[in-house]
Tab-separated table of C-alpha atoms in Angstrom:
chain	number	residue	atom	x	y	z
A	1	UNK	CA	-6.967	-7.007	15.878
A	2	UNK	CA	-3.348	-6.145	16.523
A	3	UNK	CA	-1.905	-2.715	17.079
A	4	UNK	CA	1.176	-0.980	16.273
A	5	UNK	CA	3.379	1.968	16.711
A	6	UNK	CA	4.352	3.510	13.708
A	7	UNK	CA	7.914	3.520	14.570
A	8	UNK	CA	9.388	7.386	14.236
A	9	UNK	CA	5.514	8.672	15.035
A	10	UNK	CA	3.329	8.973	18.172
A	11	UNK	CA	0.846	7.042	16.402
A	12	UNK	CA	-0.398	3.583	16.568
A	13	UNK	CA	-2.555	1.793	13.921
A	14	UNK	CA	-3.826	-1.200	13.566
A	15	UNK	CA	-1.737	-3.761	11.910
A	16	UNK	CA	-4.562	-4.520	8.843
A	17	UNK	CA	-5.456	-1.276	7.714
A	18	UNK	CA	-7.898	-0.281	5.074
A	19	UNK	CA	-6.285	1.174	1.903
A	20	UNK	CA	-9.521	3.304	0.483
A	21	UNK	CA	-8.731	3.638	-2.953
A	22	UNK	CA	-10.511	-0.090	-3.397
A	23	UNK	CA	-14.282	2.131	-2.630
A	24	UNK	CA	-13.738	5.602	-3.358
A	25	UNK	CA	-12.199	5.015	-6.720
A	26	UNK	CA	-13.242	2.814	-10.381
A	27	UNK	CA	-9.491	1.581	-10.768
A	28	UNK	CA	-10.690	-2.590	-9.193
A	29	UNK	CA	-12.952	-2.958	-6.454
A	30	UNK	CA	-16.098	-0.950	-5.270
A	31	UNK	CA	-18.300	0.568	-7.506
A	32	UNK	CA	-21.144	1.203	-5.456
A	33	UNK	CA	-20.671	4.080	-2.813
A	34	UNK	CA	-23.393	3.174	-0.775
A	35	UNK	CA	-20.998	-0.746	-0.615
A	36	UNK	CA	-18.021	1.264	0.347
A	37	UNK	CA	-18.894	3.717	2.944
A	38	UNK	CA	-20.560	0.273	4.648
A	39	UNK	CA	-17.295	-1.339	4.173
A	40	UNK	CA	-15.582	1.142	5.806
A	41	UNK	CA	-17.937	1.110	8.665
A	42	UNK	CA	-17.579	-2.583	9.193
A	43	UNK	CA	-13.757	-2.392	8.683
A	44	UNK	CA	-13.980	0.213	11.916
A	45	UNK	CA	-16.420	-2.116	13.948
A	46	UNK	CA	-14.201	-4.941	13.411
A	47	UNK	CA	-11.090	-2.763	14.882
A	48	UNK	CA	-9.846	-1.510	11.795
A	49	UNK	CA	-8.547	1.898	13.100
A	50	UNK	CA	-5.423	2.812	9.855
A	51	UNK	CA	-7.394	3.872	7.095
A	52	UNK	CA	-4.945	5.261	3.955
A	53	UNK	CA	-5.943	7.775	1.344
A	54	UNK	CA	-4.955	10.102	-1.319
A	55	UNK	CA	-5.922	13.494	-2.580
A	56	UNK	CA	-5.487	11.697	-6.196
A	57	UNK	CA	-8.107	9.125	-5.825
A	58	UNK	CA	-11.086	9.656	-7.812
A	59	UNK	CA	-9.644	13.712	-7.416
A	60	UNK	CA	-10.494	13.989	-3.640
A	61	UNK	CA	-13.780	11.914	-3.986
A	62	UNK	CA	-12.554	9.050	-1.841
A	63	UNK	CA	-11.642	11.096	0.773
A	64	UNK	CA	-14.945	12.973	0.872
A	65	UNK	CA	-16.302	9.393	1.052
A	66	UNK	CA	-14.337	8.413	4.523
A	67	UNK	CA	-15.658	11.479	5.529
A	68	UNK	CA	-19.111	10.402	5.089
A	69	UNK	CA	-18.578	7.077	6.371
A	70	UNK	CA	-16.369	7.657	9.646
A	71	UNK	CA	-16.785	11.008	10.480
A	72	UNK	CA	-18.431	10.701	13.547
A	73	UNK	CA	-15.650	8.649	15.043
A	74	UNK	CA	-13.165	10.765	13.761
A	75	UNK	CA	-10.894	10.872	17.155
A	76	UNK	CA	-10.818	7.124	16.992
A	77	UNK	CA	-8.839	6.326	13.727
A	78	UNK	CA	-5.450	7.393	11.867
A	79	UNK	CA	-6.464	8.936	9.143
A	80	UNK	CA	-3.276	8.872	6.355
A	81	UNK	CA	-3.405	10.539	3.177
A	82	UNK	CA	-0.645	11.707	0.001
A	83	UNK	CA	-0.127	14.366	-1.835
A	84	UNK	CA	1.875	15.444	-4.898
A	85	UNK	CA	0.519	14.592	-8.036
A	86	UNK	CA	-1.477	18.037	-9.423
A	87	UNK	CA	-4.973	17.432	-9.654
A	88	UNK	CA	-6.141	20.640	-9.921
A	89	UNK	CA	-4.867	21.640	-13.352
A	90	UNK	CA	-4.340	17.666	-14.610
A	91	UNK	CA	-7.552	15.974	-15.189
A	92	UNK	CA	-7.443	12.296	-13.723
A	93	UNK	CA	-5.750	9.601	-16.589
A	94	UNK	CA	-7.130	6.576	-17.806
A	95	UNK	CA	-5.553	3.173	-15.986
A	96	UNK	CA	-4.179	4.976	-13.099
A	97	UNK	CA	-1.210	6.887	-15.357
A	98	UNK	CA	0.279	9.313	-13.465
A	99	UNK	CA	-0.353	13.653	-13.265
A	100	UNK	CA	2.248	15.499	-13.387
A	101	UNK	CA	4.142	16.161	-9.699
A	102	UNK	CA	4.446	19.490	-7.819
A	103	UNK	CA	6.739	19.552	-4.534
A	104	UNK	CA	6.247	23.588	-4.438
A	105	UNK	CA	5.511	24.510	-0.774
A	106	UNK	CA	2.606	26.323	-2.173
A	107	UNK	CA	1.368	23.431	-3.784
A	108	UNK	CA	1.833	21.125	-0.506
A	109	UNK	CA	-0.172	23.746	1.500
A	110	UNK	CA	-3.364	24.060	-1.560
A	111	UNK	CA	-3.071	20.142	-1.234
A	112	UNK	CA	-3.202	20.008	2.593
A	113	UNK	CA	-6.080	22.607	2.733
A	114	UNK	CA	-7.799	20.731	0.191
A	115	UNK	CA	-7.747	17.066	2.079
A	116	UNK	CA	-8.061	18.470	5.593
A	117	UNK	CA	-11.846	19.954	3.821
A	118	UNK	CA	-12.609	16.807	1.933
A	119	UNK	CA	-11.839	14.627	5.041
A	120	UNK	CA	-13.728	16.880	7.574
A	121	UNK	CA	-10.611	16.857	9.628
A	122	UNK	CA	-8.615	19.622	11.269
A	123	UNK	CA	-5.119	17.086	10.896
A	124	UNK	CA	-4.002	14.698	9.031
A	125	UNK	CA	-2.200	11.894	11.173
A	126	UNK	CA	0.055	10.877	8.267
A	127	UNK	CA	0.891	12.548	5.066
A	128	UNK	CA	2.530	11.053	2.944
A	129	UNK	CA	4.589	11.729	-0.535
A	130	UNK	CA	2.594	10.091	-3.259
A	131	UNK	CA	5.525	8.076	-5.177
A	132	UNK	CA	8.227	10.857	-5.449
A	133	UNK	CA	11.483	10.167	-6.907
A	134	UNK	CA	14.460	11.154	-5.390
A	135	UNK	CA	14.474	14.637	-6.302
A	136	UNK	CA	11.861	14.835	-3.985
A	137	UNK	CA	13.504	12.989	-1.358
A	138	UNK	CA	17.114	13.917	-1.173
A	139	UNK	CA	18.922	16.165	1.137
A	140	UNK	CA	20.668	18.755	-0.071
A	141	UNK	CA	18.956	19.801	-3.279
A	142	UNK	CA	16.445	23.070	-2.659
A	143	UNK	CA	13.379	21.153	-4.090
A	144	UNK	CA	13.634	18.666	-1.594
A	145	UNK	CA	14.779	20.195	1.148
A	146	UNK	CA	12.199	23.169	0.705
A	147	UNK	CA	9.031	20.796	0.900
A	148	UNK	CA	10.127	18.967	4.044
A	149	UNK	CA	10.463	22.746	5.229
A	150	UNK	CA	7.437	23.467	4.731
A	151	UNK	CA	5.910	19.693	6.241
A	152	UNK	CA	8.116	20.496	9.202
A	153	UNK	CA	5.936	23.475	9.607
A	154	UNK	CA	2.603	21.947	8.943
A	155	UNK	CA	3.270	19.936	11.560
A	156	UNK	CA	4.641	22.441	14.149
A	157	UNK	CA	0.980	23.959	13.472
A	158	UNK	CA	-0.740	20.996	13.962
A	159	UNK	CA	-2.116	20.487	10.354
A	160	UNK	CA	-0.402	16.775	10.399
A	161	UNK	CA	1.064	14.826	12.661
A	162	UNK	CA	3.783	12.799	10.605
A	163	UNK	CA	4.445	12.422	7.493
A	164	UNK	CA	6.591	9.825	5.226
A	165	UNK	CA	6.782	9.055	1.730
A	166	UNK	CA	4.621	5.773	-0.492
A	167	UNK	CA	6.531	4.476	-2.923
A	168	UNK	CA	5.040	3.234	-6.297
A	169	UNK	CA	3.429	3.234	-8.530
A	170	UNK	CA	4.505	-0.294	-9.747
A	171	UNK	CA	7.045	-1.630	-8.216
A	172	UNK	CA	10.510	-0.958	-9.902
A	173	UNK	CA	14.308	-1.158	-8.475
A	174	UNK	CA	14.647	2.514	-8.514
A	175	UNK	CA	12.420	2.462	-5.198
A	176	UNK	CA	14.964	0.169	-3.414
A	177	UNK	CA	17.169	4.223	-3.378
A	178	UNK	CA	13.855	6.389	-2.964
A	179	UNK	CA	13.008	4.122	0.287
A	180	UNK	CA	16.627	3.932	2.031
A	181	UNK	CA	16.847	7.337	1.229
A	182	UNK	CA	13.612	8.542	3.021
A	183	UNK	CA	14.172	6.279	6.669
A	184	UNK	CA	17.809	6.911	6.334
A	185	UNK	CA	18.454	10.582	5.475
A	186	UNK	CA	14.334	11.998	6.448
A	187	UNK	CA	13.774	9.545	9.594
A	188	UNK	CA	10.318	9.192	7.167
A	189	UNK	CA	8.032	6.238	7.631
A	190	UNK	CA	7.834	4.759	4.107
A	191	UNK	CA	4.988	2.593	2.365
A	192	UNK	CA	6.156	-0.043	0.049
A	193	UNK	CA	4.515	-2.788	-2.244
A	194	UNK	CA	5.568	-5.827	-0.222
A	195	UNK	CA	4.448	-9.516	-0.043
A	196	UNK	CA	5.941	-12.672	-0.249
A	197	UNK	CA	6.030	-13.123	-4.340
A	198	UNK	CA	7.422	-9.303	-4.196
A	199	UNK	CA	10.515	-8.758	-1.904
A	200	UNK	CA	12.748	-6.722	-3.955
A	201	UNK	CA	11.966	-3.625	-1.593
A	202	UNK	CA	11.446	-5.363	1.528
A	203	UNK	CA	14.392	-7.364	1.688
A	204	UNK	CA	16.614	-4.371	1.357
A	205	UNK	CA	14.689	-1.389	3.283
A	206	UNK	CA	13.238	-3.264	6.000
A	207	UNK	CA	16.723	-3.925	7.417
A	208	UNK	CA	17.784	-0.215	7.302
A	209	UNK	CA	14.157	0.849	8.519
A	210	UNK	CA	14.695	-1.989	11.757
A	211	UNK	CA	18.319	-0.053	12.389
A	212	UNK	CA	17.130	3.134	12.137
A	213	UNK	CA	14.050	2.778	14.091
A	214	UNK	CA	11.586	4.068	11.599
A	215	UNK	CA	8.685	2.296	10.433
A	216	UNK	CA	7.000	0.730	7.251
A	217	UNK	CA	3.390	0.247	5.709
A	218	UNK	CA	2.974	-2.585	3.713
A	219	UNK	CA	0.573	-2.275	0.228
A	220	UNK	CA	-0.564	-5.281	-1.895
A	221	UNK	CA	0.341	-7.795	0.481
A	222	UNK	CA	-1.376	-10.029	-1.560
A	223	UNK	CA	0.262	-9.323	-5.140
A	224	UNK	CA	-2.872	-7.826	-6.807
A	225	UNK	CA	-5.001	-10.915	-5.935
A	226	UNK	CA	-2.531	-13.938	-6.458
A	227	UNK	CA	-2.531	-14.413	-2.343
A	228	UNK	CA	-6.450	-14.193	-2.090
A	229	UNK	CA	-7.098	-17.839	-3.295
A	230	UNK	CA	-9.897	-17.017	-5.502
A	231	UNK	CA	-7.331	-16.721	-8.536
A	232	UNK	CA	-7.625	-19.195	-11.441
A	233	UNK	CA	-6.058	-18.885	-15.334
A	234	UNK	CA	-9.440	-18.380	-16.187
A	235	UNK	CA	-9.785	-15.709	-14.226
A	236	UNK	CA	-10.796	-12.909	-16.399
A	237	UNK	CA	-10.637	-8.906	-14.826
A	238	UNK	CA	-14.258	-6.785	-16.082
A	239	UNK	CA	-13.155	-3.540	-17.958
A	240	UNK	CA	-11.003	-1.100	-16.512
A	241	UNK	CA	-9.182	-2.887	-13.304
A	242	UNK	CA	-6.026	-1.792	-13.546
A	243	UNK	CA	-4.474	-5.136	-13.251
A	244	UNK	CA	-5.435	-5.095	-17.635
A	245	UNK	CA	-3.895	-2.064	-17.842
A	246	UNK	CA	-0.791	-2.909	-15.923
A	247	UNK	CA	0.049	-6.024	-18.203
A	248	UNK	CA	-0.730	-3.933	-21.056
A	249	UNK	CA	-1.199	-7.333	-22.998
A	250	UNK	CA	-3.259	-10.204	-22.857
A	251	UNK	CA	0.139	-12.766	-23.377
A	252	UNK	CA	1.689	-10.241	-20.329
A	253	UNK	CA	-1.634	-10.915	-18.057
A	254	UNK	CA	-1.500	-14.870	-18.918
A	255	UNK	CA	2.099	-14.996	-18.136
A	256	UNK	CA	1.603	-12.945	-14.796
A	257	UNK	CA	-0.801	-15.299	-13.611
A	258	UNK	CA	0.455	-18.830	-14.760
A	259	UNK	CA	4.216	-17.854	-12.722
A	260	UNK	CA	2.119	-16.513	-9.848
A	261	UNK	CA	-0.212	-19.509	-9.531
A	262	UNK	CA	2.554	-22.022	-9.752
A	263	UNK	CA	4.182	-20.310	-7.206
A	264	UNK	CA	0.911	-20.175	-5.031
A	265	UNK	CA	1.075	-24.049	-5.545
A	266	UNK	CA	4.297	-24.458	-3.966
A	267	UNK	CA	3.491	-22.658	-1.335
A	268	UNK	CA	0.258	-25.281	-0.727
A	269	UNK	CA	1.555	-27.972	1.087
A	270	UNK	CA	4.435	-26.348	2.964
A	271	UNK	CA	2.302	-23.381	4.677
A	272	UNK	CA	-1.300	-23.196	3.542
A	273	UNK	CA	-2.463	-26.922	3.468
A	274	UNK	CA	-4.737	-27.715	6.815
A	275	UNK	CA	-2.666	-25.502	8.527
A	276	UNK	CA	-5.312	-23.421	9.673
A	277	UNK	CA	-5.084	-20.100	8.485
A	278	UNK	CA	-6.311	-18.890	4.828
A	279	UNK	CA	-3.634	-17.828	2.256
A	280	UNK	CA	-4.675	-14.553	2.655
A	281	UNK	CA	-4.492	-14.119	6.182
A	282	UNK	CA	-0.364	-15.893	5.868
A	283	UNK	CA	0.481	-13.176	3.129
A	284	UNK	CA	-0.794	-10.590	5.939
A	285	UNK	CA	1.246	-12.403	8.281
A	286	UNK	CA	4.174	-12.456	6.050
A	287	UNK	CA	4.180	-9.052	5.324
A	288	UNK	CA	3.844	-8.319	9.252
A	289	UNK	CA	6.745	-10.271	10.011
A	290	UNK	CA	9.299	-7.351	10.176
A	291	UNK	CA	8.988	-5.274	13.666
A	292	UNK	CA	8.823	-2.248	11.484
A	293	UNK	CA	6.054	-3.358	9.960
A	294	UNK	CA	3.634	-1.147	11.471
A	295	UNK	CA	0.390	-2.282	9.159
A	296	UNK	CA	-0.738	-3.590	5.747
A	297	UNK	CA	-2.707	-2.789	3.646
A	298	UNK	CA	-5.166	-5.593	1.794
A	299	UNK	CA	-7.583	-5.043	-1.630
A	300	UNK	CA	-11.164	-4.820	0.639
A	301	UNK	CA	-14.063	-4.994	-1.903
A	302	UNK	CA	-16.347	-7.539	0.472
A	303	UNK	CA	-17.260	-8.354	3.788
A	304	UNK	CA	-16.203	-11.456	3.731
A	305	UNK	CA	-12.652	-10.842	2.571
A	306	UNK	CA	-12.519	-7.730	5.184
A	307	UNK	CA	-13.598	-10.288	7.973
A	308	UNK	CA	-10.981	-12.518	6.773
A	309	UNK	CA	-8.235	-10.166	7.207
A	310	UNK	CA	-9.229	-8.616	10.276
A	311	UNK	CA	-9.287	-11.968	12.188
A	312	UNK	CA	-5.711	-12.567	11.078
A	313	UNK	CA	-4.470	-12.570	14.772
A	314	UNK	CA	-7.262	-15.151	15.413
A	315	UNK	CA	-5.799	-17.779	12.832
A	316	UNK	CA	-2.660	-20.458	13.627
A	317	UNK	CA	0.527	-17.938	13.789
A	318	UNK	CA	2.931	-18.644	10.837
A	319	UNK	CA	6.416	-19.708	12.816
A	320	UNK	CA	9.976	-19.338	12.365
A	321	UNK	CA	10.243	-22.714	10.205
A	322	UNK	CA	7.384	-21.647	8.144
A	323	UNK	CA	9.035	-18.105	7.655
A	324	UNK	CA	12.168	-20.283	6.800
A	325	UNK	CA	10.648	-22.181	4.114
A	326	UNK	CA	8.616	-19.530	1.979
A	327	UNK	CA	12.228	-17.623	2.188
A	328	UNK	CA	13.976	-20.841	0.630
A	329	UNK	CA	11.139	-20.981	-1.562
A	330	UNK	CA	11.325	-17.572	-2.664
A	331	UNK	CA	15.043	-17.629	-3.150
A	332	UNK	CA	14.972	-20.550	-5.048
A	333	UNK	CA	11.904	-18.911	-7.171
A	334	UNK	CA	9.770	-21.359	-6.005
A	335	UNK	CA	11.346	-23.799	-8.413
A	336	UNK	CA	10.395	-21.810	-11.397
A	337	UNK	CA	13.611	-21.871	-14.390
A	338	UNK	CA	12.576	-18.754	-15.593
A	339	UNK	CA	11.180	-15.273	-14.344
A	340	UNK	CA	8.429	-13.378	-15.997
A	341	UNK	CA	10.592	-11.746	-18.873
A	342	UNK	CA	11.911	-14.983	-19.782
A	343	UNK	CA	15.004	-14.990	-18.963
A	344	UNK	CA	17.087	-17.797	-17.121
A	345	UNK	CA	17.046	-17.847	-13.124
A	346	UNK	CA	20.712	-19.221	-11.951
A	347	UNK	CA	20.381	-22.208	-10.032
């Protein structure tokens, strides 16, 4: 495994962290609690120490799940979790729809008190907005500036450590603002979906975040399953993974897939093919490249894919040439004429 400061913090993580909402909620993954609270041990044993959470997920029962599975080496891990979305008076939505937001101070400290309980924790090491919009982020508007107030104080009393923003849900151009904003204006760490079929926030935060000395978490690094190599078109998702609900339609689903797996199959012979790493430990690599990538965060729902990702570092490095050619690939859309709405890509 391969460590990292979190560039901004005091802490270091590991660069493949474990991203919990894949055991402690129903949304695609775990099921089984007894599966997940072993997964998380094994992720630890095999020197997993970055392990990211959320007050939302499953209302606070994935945290109480860490809890049960890693409590005893509490002092040993980063323990990151968000807040925001009001799950105390919003019951939790079908396919991962969001609650309605509260940035109140009072509402960040009932939040904090409530994950600091669940977790069995006295601080969190990284708290994190959970996919605010710029009226959240901003300087210079009271909402804003009141909550990082108040997080400024939390963490003058030791409840956290650092805190940044995640960025989401889906991914959507507005983010590209909401993510400069928070490492340029709030010095904020900021977790982004990032891989290499997905660089529309990457390629234009990870520059500022490298100038400014603040660093990044990467999430789906492997574009919701299209960079685990298990993918076919016959794939079919069981009843309620939110990858259905996402393309909303079956023809939206089949479309996702057939431009993702044609893509995948350019990418086969120039960095995949008996090169000597899996395509899921490259898209971890990829996603790593930047040095303000501090750690990403893979879909764990086995013990073989977790030992897969954590012996990234133990597979053939991707190089500069290989870097070189998925970024002409990707800029020439991987030689697709069209992108997933149809319309004409300019050659």
């Amino acid at each position: 495994m391969e460590y990292r400061k979190l560039l901004g913090t005091d802490l270091t993580v590991s660069a493949v962290g474990f991203g919990v909402w894949t055991v402690g909620t129903t949304w695609w993954g775990v099921k089984d609690e007894g599966m997940g609270k072993a997964l998380l041990r094994e992720a630890f044993d095999l020197g997993v120490t970055f392990f990211d959470n959320a007050d939302t997920y499953a209302s606070g029962r994935a945290e109480e799940l860490q809890r049960e599975a890693l409590a005893d080496v509490r002092d040993q891990i980063v323990i990151g979790t968000k807040f925001g979305y009001d799950i105390y008076n919003h019951p939790e939505r079908a396919g991962q729809q969001e609650r309605p937001h509260d940035w109140s101070p009072q509402h960040l400290r009932r939040a904090l008190e409530g994950s600091l309980k669940r977790l069995g924790t006295d601080r969190i090491d990284y708290y994190q907005l959970h996919n605010p919009r710029m009226d959240a982020i901003a300087p210079g508007t009271a909402l804003a500036d009141d909550l990082w107030a108040e997080l400024d104080k939390a963490k003058a009393e030791g409840l956290i450590r650092a805190y940044g923003t995640a960025l989401g849900p889906a991914l959507n151009e507005r983010q590209i603002e909401e993510g400069i904003a928070s490492v340029r204006d709030r010095r904020a760490p900021t977790q982004i979906i990032y891989n290499l079929l997905e660089q529309l926030l990457g390629g234009q935060i990870l520059p500022v975040a490298e100038e400014v000395g603040v660093g990044m978490i990467a999430r789906v690094p492997h574009a919701s399953g299209l960079l685990e190599g298990y993918m076919s078109l016959d794939t079919e998702f069981e009843p309620g993974d939110h990858r259905n609900w996402r393309m909303t339609t079956n023809a939206r689903r089949k479309a996702w897939m057939e431009d993702g797996l044609k893509k995948v199959e350019q990418l086969q012979d120039a960095v995949i093919e008996g090169k000597g790493r899996t395509i899921g430990q490259l898209a971890l690599q990829f996603a790593l490249r930047s040095p303000a990538m501090a750690s990403a965060l893979p879909n764990i729902y086995s013990s073989d894919g977790l030992r897969e990702y954590a012996s990234t570092f133990d597979a053939a490095p991707l190089t500069d040439e290989e870097f070189d050619a998925i970024q002409s690939l990707y800029r020439a859309n991987f030689g697709l004429t069209h992108d997933l709405r149809g319309q004409v890509v300019a050659q």
